[in-house]
């Protein structure tokens, strides 16, 4: 059955693509294209490369649910990431399914088995920050949020086996390796034997990752772990053939966890402080809720479900600052979407960033309004109008875990600090949606 959209295929000629890139970069081009297409299936003319841009929720349902088996992770982005994360959780097929099942087991229900440890870690990280800025200070928001997130995920990922300074070093190396893949993503036709910028940094960073992770995994395997942390679950798990996962497979899946979870969480929390500073009335509501729930004490696991205003606020941050702003897929076989033929081998770029700005589904879409996520307003909304964590078989398994822990971090910080974010930080299109430059977060003891 053909899928209805608001208009037929929208095409962006090469000269308009190049003009848009020169004028404002990839994100500005995408925003302009999204405003013009208004949900229509769009073809971007990039010369020999002509991807389809998919933003309408009906089209997304077709790609991510109805015909998910036809739209695979076969693009340059996923191939480049496979050099870092292996072919487990970042791949397709039986190996991916086995890794995903293990992740789901470890993070089911927001990782309740880790709730005490992660809540205590969030409280400890914020208390440590409070001591460091006792007289007030301006800090790098992303660096501080990364530090906090790593303290929170250590018990969930590693069962706190890894000292925090080594966890920080591991995360830094993973970030360098991930950023170094950009040229490989942009130049998929260049053989690996031919060096491109970033290759040396990637090599150094992956050596550091292996030096930290492999001895840790070997020691944990020798101790026969029985915990519920992700590393224990992976070590006790089996692959698609029923064999125990190798040390290298476990290490690659752990790295994928860092890429998918830690960096995205830290970036989202950074954008949360930007939004709180820009909307003092909403910040006052979030702070009032934190005061009422925490009552001057530390955050505890049971507080997360009572931080309703905070969780709605974070949902709106995820809407306007979708980390996975563009997600590629490859059509395995020819298909038809809304009467438009999609050839086999064609690249489709799904953009939650643009879907979250469609006025057909979001009233005044550029306005920051957490009230959109009140139950009465969620009912009746298209189920794929909101997908910051993806959808279908590849939907992120850490969604509940993120909202639980992020709400506790925001509540712990806003109950302790007065804050400001100078200027107006703007996003830029990297692999994830990053700030353009450093985001300063001015913290002082709460008056």
Coordinates of N, CA, C and O in Angstrom, one line a residue, residues 80-140:
X80 N 32.9 2.3 8.9 CA 34.0 3.0 9.6 C 33.8 2.7 11.1 O 34.8 2.4 11.8
X81 N 32.6 2.8 11.7 CA 32.5 2.5 13.1 C 32.8 1.1 13.5 O 33.3 0.8 14.6
X82 N 32.6 0.1 12.5 CA 33.0 -1.2 12.7 C 34.4 -1.5 13.1 O 34.8 -2.4 13.7
X83 N 35.3 -0.6 12.6 CA 36.7 -0.7 12.9 C 37.0 -0.4 14.4 O 38.0 -0.9 14.9
X84 N 36.1 0.3 15.0 CA 36.2 0.6 16.4 C 35.4 -0.3 17.3 O 35.8 -0.8 18.3
X85 N 34.1 -0.6 16.9 CA 33.2 -1.3 17.7 C 33.0 -2.8 17.3 O 32.2 -3.5 17.9
X86 N 33.6 -3.2 16.2 CA 33.4 -4.5 15.7 C 32.1 -4.7 15.0 O 31.4 -3.7 14.7
X87 N 31.7 -5.9 14.8 CA 30.4 -6.2 14.0 C 29.4 -6.7 14.9 O 28.4 -7.4 14.5
X88 N 29.5 -6.4 16.2 CA 28.4 -6.9 17.2 C 27.3 -6.0 17.2 O 26.4 -5.9 16.3
X89 N 27.2 -5.1 18.2 CA 26.0 -4.3 18.4 C 25.9 -3.2 17.3 O 24.9 -2.7 17.0
X90 N 27.0 -2.9 16.6 CA 27.0 -1.9 15.5 C 26.8 -2.6 14.1 O 26.8 -1.9 13.1
X91 N 26.6 -3.9 14.1 CA 26.4 -4.6 12.8 C 25.0 -5.0 12.6 O 24.0 -4.4 12.9
X92 N 24.9 -6.1 11.9 CA 23.6 -6.7 11.5 C 23.7 -8.2 11.7 O 24.8 -8.8 11.9
X93 N 22.6 -8.9 11.5 CA 22.6 -10.3 11.5 C 22.7 -11.0 12.9 O 22.5 -10.3 13.9
X94 N 23.0 -12.3 12.9 CA 23.0 -13.0 14.1 C 24.0 -12.5 15.2 O 23.6 -12.5 16.4
X95 N 25.2 -12.0 14.8 CA 26.1 -11.5 15.7 C 25.5 -10.2 16.4 O 25.7 -10.1 17.7
X96 N 24.9 -9.4 15.7 CA 24.2 -8.2 16.2 C 23.1 -8.6 17.2 O 23.0 -8.1 18.3
X97 N 22.3 -9.6 16.8 CA 21.2 -10.0 17.6 C 21.7 -10.5 19.0 O 21.1 -10.2 20.0
X98 N 22.7 -11.3 18.9 CA 23.3 -11.9 20.2 C 23.8 -10.8 21.1 O 23.5 -10.8 22.3
X99 N 24.5 -9.8 20.6 CA 25.0 -8.7 21.4 C 23.8 -7.9 21.9 O 23.8 -7.5 23.1
X100 N 22.9 -7.6 21.1 CA 21.7 -6.8 21.5 C 20.9 -7.5 22.7 O 20.5 -6.9 23.6
X101 N 20.8 -8.8 22.5 CA 20.0 -9.5 23.6 C 20.8 -9.4 24.9 O 20.2 -9.3 26.0
X102 N 22.1 -9.5 24.9 CA 22.9 -9.4 26.1 C 22.8 -7.9 26.7 O 22.7 -7.8 27.9
X103 N 22.8 -6.9 25.8 CA 22.6 -5.6 26.3 C 21.3 -5.4 26.9 O 21.2 -4.8 28.0
X104 N 20.2 -5.9 26.3 CA 18.9 -5.8 26.8 C 18.8 -6.4 28.2 O 18.2 -5.9 29.1
X105 N 19.4 -7.6 28.4 CA 19.5 -8.3 29.7 C 20.1 -7.4 30.7 O 19.6 -7.3 31.8
X106 N 21.2 -6.8 30.4 CA 21.9 -6.0 31.3 C 21.3 -4.6 31.7 O 21.5 -4.1 32.8
X107 N 20.5 -4.1 30.7 CA 19.9 -2.7 30.9 C 18.4 -2.8 31.0 O 17.7 -1.8 31.0
X108 N 17.8 -4.0 31.2 CA 16.4 -4.1 31.2 C 15.8 -3.3 32.4 O 16.3 -3.2 33.5
X109 N 14.7 -2.6 32.1 CA 14.0 -1.8 33.1 C 14.8 -0.7 33.6 O 14.6 -0.2 34.8
X110 N 15.7 -0.1 32.9 CA 16.5 1.0 33.4 C 17.6 0.5 34.3 O 18.1 1.3 35.2
X111 N 18.0 -0.7 34.2 CA 19.1 -1.3 35.0 C 18.8 -1.2 36.5 O 19.6 -0.6 37.3
X112 N 17.6 -1.7 37.0 CA 17.3 -1.6 38.4 C 18.3 -2.3 39.3 O 18.5 -1.9 40.5
X113 N 19.0 -3.3 38.8 CA 20.0 -4.0 39.6 C 21.2 -3.0 40.0 O 21.9 -3.3 41.0
X114 N 21.4 -2.0 39.2 CA 22.5 -1.0 39.4 C 22.0 0.2 40.1 O 22.8 1.2 40.3
X115 N 20.7 0.3 40.4 CA 20.1 1.6 40.8 C 20.9 2.2 42.0 O 21.2 3.4 42.0
X116 N 21.1 1.5 43.0 CA 21.8 2.0 44.2 C 23.2 2.5 43.9 O 23.6 3.6 44.3
X117 N 23.9 1.7 43.1 CA 25.3 2.1 42.7 C 25.3 3.3 41.9 O 26.2 4.2 42.1
X118 N 24.5 3.4 40.8 CA 24.5 4.5 39.9 C 24.0 5.8 40.6 O 24.5 6.9 40.4
X119 N 23.0 5.7 41.4 CA 22.5 6.9 42.1 C 23.6 7.4 43.1 O 23.8 8.6 43.2
X120 N 24.2 6.5 43.8 CA 25.3 6.9 44.7 C 26.4 7.5 43.9 O 27.1 8.5 44.4
X121 N 26.7 7.0 42.7 CA 27.8 7.6 41.9 C 27.4 8.9 41.4 O 28.3 9.8 41.4
X122 N 26.2 9.1 41.0 CA 25.7 10.5 40.6 C 25.9 11.5 41.7 O 26.4 12.6 41.6
X123 N 25.4 11.1 42.9 CA 25.5 11.9 44.1 C 27.0 12.3 44.4 O 27.4 13.4 44.7
X124 N 27.9 11.2 44.3 CA 29.3 11.4 44.6 C 30.0 12.3 43.6 O 30.8 13.2 44.0
X125 N 29.6 12.2 42.3 CA 30.2 13.0 41.3 C 29.8 14.5 41.5 O 30.6 15.4 41.3
X126 N 28.6 14.7 41.8 CA 28.1 16.1 42.0 C 28.7 16.7 43.2 O 29.1 17.9 43.3
X127 N 28.8 15.9 44.3 CA 29.4 16.4 45.5 C 30.9 16.8 45.3 O 31.4 17.8 45.8
X128 N 31.6 15.9 44.5 CA 33.0 16.2 44.2 C 33.1 17.5 43.4 O 33.9 18.4 43.7
X129 N 32.2 17.8 42.5 CA 32.1 19.0 41.7 C 31.9 20.2 42.6 O 32.5 21.3 42.5
X130 N 31.0 20.0 43.6 CA 30.7 21.1 44.5 C 31.9 21.5 45.3 O 32.1 22.7 45.6
X131 N 32.7 20.5 45.7 CA 33.9 20.8 46.5 C 34.9 21.6 45.6 O 35.6 22.5 46.0
X132 N 35.0 21.2 44.3 CA 36.0 21.8 43.4 C 35.6 23.3 43.1 O 36.5 24.1 42.8
X133 N 34.3 23.6 43.1 CA 33.9 24.9 42.7 C 33.3 25.6 43.9 O 32.3 26.4 43.8
X134 N 33.8 25.3 45.1 CA 33.2 25.8 46.3 C 33.0 27.3 46.3 O 32.0 27.9 46.9
X135 N 33.9 28.1 45.7 CA 33.8 29.5 45.7 C 33.2 30.1 44.4 O 33.2 31.3 44.2
X136 N 32.8 29.1 43.5 CA 32.3 29.5 42.2 C 33.4 29.4 41.2 O 34.5 29.7 41.4
X137 N 33.0 29.0 40.0 CA 33.9 28.8 38.9 C 33.2 28.6 37.6 O 32.0 28.3 37.6
X138 N 33.9 28.9 36.5 CA 33.4 28.6 35.2 C 34.1 27.3 34.7 O 35.3 27.2 34.7
X139 N 33.3 26.3 34.3 CA 33.8 25.0 33.9 C 33.4 24.7 32.5 O 32.5 25.4 31.9
X140 N 34.1 23.8 31.9 CA 33.7 23.3 30.6 C 32.6 22.3 30.8 O 32.7 21.2 31.4

